[in-house]
PDB file of N, CA and C in Angstrom:
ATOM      1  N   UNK A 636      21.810  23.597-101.264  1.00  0.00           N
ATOM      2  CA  UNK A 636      21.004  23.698-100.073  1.00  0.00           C
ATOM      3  C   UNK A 636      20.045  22.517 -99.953  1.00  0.00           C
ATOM      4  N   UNK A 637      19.410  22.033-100.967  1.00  0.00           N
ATOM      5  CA  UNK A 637      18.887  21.076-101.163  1.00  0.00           C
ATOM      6  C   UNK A 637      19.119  19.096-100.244  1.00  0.00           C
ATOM      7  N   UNK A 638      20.785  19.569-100.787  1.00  0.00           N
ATOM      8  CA  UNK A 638      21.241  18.392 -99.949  1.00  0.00           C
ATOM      9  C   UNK A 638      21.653  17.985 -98.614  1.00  0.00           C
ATOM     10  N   UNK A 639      21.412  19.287 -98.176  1.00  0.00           N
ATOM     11  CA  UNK A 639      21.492  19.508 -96.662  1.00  0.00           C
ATOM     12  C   UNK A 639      19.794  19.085 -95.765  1.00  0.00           C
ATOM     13  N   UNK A 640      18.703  18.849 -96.704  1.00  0.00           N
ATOM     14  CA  UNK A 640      17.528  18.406 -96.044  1.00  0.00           C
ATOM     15  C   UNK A 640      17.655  16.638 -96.695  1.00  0.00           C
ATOM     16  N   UNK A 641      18.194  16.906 -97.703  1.00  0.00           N
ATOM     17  CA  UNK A 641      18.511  15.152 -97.687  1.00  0.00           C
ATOM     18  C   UNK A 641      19.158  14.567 -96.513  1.00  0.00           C
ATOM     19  N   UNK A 642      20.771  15.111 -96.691  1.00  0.00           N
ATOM     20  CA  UNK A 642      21.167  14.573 -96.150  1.00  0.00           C
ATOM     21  C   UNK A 642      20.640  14.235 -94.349  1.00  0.00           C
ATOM     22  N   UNK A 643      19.761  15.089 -93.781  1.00  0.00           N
ATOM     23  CA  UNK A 643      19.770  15.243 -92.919  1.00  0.00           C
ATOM     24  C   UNK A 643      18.245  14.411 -92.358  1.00  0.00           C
ATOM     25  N   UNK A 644      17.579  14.157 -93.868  1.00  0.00           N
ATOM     26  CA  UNK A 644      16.372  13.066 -93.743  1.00  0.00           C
ATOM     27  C   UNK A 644      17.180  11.887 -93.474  1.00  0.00           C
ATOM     28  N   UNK A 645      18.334  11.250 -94.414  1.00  0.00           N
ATOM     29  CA  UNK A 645      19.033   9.942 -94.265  1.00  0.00           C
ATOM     30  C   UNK A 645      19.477   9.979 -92.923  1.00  0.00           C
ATOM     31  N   UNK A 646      20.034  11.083 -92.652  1.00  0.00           N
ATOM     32  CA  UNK A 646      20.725  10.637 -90.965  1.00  0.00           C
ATOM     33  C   UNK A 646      19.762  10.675 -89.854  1.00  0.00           C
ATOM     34  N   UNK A 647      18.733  11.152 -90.071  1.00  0.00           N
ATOM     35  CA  UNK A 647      17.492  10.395 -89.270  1.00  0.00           C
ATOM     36  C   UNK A 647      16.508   9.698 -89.188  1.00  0.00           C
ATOM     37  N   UNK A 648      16.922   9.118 -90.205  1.00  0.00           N
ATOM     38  CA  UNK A 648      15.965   7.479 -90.632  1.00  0.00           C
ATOM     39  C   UNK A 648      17.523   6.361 -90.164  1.00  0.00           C
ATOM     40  N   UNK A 649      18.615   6.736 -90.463  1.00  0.00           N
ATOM     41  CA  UNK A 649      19.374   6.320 -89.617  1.00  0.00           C
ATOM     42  C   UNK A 649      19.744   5.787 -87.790  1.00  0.00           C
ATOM     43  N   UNK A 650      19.336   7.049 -87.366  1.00  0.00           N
ATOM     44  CA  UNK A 650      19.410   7.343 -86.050  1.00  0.00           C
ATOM     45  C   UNK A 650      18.175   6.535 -85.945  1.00  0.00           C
ATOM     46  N   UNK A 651      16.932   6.952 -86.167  1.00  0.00           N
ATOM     47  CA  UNK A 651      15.553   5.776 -85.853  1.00  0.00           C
ATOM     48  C   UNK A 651      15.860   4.699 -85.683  1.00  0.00           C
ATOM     49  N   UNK A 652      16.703   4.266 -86.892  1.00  0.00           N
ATOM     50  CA  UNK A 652      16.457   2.366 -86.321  1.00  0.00           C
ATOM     51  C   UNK A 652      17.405   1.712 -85.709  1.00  0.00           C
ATOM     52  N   UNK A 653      18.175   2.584 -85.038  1.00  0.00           N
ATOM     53  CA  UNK A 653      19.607   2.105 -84.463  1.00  0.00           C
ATOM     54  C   UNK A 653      19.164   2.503 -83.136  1.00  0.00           C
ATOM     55  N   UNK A 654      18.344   3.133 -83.007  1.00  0.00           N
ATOM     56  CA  UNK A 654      18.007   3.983 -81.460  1.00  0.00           C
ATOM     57  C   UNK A 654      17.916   2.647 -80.625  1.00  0.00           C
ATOM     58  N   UNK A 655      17.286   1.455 -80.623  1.00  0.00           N
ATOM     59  CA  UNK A 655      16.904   0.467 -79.559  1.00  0.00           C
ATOM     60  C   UNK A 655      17.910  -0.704 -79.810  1.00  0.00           C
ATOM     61  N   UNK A 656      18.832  -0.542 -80.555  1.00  0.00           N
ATOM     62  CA  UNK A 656      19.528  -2.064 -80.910  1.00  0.00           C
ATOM     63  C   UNK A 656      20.344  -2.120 -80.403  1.00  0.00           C
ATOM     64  N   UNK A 657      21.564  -3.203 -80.031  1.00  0.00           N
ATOM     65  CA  UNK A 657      23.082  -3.017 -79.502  1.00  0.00           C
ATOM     66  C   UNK A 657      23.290  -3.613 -80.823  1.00  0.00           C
ATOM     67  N   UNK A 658      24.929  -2.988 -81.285  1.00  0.00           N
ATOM     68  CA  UNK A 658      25.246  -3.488 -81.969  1.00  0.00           C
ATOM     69  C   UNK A 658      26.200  -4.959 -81.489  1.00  0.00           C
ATOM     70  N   UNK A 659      26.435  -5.125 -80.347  1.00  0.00           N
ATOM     71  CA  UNK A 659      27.292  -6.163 -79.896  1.00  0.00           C
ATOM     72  C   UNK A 659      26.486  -6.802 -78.664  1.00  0.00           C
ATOM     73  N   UNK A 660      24.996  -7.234 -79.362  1.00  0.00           N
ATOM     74  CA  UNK A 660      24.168  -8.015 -78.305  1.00  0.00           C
ATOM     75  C   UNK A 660      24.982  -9.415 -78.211  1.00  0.00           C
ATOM     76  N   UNK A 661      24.600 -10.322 -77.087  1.00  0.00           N
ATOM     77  CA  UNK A 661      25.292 -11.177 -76.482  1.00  0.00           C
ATOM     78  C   UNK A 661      24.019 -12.111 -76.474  1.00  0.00           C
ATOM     79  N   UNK A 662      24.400 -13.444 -76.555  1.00  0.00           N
ATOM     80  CA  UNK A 662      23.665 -14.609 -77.102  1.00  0.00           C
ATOM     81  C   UNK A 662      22.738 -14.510 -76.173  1.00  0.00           C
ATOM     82  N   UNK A 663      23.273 -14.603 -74.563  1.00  0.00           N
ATOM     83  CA  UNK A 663      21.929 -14.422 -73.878  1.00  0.00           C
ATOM     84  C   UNK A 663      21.031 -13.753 -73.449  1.00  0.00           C
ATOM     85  N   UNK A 664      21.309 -12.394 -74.374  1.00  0.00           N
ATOM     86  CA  UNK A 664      20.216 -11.629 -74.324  1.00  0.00           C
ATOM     87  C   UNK A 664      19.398 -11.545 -75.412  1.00  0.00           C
ATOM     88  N   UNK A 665      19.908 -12.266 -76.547  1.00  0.00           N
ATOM     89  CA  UNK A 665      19.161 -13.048 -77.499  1.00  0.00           C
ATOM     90  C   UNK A 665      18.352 -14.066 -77.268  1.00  0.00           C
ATOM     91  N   UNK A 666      18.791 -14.897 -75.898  1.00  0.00           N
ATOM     92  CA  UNK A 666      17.668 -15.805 -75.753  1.00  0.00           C
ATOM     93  C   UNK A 666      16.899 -15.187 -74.792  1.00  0.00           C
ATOM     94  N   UNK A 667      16.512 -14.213 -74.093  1.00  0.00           N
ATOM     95  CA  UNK A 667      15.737 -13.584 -73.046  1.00  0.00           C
ATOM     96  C   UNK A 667      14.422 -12.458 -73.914  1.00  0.00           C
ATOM     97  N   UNK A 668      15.450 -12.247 -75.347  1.00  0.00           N
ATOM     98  CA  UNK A 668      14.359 -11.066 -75.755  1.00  0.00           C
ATOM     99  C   UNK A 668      13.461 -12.431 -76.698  1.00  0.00           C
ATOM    100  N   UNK A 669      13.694 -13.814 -76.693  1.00  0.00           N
ATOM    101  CA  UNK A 669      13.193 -14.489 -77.049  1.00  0.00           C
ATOM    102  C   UNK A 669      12.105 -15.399 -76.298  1.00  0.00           C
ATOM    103  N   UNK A 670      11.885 -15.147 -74.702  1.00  0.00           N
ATOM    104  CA  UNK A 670      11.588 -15.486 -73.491  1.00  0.00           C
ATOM    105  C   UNK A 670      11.736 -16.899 -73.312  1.00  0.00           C
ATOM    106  N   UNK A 671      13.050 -17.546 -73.644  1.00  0.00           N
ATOM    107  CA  UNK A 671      13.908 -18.050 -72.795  1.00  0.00           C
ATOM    108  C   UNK A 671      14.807 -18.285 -72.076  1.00  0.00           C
ATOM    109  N   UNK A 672      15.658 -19.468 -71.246  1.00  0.00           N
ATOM    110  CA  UNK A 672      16.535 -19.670 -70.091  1.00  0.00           C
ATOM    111  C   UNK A 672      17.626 -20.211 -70.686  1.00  0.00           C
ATOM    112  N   UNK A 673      18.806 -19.637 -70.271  1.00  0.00           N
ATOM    113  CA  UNK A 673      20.126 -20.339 -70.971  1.00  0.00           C
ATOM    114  C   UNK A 673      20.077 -21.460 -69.672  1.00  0.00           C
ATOM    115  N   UNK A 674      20.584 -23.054 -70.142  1.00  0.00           N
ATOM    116  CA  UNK A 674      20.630 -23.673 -68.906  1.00  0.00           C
ATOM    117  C   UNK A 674      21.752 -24.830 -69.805  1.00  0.00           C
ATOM    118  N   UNK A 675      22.394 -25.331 -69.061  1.00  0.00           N
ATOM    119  CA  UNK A 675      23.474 -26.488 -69.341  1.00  0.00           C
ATOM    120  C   UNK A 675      23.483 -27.452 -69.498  1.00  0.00           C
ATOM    121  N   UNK A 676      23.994 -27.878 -71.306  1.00  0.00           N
ATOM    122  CA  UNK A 676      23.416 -28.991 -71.584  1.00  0.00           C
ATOM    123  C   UNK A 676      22.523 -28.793 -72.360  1.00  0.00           C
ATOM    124  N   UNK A 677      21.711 -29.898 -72.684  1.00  0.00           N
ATOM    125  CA  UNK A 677      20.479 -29.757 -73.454  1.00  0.00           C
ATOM    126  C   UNK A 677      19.211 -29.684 -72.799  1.00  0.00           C
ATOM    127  N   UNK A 678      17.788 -29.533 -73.052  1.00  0.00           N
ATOM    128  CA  UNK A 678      16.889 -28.969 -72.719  1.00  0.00           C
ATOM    129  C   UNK A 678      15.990 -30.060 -72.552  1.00  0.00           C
ATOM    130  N   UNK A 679      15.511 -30.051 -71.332  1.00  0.00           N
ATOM    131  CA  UNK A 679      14.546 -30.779 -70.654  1.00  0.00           C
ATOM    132  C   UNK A 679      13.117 -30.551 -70.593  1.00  0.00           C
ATOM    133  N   UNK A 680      12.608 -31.655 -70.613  1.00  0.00           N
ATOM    134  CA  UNK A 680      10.755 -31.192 -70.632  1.00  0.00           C
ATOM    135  C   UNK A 680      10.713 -30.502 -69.578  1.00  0.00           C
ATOM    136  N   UNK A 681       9.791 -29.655 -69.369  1.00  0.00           N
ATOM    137  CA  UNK A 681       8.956 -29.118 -70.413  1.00  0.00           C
ATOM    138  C   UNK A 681       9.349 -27.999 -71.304  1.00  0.00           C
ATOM    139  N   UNK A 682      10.581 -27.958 -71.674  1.00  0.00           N
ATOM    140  CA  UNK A 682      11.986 -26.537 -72.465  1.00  0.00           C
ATOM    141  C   UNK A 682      11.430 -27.422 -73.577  1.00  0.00           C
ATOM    142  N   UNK A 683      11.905 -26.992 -74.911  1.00  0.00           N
ATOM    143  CA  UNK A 683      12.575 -26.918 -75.745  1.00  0.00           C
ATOM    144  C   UNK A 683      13.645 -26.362 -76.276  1.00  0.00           C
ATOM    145  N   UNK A 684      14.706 -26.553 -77.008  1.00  0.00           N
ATOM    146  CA  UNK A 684      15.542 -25.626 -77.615  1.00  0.00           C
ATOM    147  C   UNK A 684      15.249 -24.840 -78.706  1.00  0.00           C
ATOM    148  N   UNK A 685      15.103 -23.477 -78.907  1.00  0.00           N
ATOM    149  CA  UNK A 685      15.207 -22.497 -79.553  1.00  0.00           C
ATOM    150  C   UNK A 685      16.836 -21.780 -80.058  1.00  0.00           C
ATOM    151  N   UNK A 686      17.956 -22.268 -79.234  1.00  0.00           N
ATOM    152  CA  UNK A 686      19.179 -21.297 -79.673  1.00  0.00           C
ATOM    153  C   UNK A 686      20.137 -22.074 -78.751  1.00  0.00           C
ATOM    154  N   UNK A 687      21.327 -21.100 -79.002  1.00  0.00           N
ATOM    155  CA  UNK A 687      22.440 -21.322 -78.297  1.00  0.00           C
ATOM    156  C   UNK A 687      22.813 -20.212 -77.418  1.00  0.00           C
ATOM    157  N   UNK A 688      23.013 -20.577 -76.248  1.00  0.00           N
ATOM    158  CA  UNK A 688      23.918 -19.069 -75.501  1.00  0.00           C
ATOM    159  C   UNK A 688      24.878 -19.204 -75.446  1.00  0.00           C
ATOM    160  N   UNK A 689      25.750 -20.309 -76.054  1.00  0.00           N
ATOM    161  CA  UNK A 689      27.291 -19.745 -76.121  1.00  0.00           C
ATOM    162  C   UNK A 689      27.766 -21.036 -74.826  1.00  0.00           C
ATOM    163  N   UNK A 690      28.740 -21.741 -75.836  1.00  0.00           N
ATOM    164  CA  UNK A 690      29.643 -22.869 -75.183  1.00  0.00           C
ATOM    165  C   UNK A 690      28.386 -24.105 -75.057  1.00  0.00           C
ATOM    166  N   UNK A 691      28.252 -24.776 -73.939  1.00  0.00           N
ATOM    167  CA  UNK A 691      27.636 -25.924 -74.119  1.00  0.00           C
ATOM    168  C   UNK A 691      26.340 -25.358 -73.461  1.00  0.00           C
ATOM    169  N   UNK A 692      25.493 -24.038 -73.672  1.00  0.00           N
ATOM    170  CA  UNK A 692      24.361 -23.754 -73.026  1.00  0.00           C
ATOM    171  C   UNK A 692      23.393 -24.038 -74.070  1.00  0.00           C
ATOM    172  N   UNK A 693      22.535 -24.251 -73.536  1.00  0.00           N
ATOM    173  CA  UNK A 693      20.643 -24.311 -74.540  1.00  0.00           C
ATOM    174  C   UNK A 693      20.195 -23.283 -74.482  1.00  0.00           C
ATOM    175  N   UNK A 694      19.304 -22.334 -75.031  1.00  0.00           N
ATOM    176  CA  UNK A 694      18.377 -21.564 -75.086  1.00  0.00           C
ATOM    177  C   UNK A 694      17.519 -22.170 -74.859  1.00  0.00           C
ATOM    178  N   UNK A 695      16.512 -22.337 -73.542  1.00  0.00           N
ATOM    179  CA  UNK A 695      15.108 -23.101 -74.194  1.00  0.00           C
ATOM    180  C   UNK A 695      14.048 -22.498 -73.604  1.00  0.00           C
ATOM    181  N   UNK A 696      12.913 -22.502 -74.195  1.00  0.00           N
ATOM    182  CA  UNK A 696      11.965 -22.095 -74.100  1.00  0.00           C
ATOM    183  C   UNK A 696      10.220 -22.886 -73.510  1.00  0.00           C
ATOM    184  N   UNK A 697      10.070 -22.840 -72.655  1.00  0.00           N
ATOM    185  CA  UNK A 697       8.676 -23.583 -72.010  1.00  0.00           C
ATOM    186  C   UNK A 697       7.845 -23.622 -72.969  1.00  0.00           C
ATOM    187  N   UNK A 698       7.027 -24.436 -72.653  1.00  0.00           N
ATOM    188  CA  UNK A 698       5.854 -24.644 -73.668  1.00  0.00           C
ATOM    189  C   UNK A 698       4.789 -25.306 -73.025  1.00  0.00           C
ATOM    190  N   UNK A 699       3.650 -25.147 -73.681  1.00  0.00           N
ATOM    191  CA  UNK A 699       2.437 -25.747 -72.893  1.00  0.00           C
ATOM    192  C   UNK A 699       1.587 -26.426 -74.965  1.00  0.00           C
ATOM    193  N   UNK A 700       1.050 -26.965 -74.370  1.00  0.00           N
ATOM    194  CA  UNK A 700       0.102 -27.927 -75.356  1.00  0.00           C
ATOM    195  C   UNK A 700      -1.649 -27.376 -75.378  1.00  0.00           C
ATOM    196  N   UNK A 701      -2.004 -26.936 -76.352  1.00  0.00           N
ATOM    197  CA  UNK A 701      -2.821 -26.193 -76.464  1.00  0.00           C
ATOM    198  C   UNK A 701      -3.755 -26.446 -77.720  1.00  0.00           C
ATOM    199  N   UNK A 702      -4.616 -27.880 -77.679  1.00  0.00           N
ATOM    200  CA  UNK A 702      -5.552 -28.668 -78.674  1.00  0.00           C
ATOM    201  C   UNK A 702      -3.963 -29.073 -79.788  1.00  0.00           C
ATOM    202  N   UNK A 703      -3.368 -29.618 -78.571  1.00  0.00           N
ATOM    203  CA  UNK A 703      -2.333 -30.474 -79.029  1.00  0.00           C
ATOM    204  C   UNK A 703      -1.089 -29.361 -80.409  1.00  0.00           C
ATOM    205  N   UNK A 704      -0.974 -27.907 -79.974  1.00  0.00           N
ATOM    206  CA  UNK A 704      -0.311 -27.461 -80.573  1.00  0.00           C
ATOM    207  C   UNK A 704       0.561 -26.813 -79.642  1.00  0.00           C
ATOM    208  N   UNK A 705       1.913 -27.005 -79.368  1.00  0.00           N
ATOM    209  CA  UNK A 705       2.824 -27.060 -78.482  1.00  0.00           C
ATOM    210  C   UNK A 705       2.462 -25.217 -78.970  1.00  0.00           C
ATOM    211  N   UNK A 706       2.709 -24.193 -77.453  1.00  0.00           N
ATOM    212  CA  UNK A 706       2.625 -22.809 -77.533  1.00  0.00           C
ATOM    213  C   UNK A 706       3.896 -22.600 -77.102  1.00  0.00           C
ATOM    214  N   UNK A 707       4.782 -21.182 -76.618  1.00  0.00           N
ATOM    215  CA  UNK A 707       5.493 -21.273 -76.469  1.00  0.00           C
ATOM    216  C   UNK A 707       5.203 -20.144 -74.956  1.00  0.00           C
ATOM    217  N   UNK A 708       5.470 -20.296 -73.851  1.00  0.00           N
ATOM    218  CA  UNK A 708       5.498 -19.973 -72.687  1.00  0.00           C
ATOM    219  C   UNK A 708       6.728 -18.870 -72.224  1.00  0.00           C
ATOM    220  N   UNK A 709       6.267 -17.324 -71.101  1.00  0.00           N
ATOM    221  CA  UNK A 709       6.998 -17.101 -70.773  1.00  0.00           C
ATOM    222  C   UNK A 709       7.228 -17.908 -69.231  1.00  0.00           C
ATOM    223  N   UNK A 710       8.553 -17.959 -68.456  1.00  0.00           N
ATOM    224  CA  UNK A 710       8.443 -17.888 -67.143  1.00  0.00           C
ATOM    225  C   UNK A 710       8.307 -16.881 -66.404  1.00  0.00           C
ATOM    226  N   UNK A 711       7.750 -16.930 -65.109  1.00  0.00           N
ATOM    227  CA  UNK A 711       7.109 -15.795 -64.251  1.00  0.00           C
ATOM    228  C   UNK A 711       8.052 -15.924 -62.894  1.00  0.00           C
TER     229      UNK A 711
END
């Protein structure tokens, strides 16, 4: 009887951390939960690159300069 409150603690510490994830996320929603723009090519001021979205795209991410320490920006 015992292993029936185990088992049933593991399968919901299980279920917890799987609740918000995909298991088959897609690059560019890897670069969005990262708050950047997939765009073509490489990345232009004021972007940087942070990632890849897959084939010849950039991930990049805005930035602003802030006592000369580049921050990293969402777009609005």
């Amino acid at each position: 009887m015992r292993i029936h409150f185990l088992l049933l603690a593991v399968l919901f510490v299980v279920l917890q951390a799987v609740a918000g994830e995909s298991y088959f996320s897609s690059p560019v929603h890897s670069c969005r939960r990262q708050k950047g723009v997939c765009l073509f090519g490489r990345c232009r001021r004021p972007y940087y690159r942070v990632g890849s979205c897959g084939g010849s795209s950039s991930c990049c991410v805005r930035y602003v300069e802030v006592q000369g320490i580049p921050i990293a920006m969402a777009d609005s």
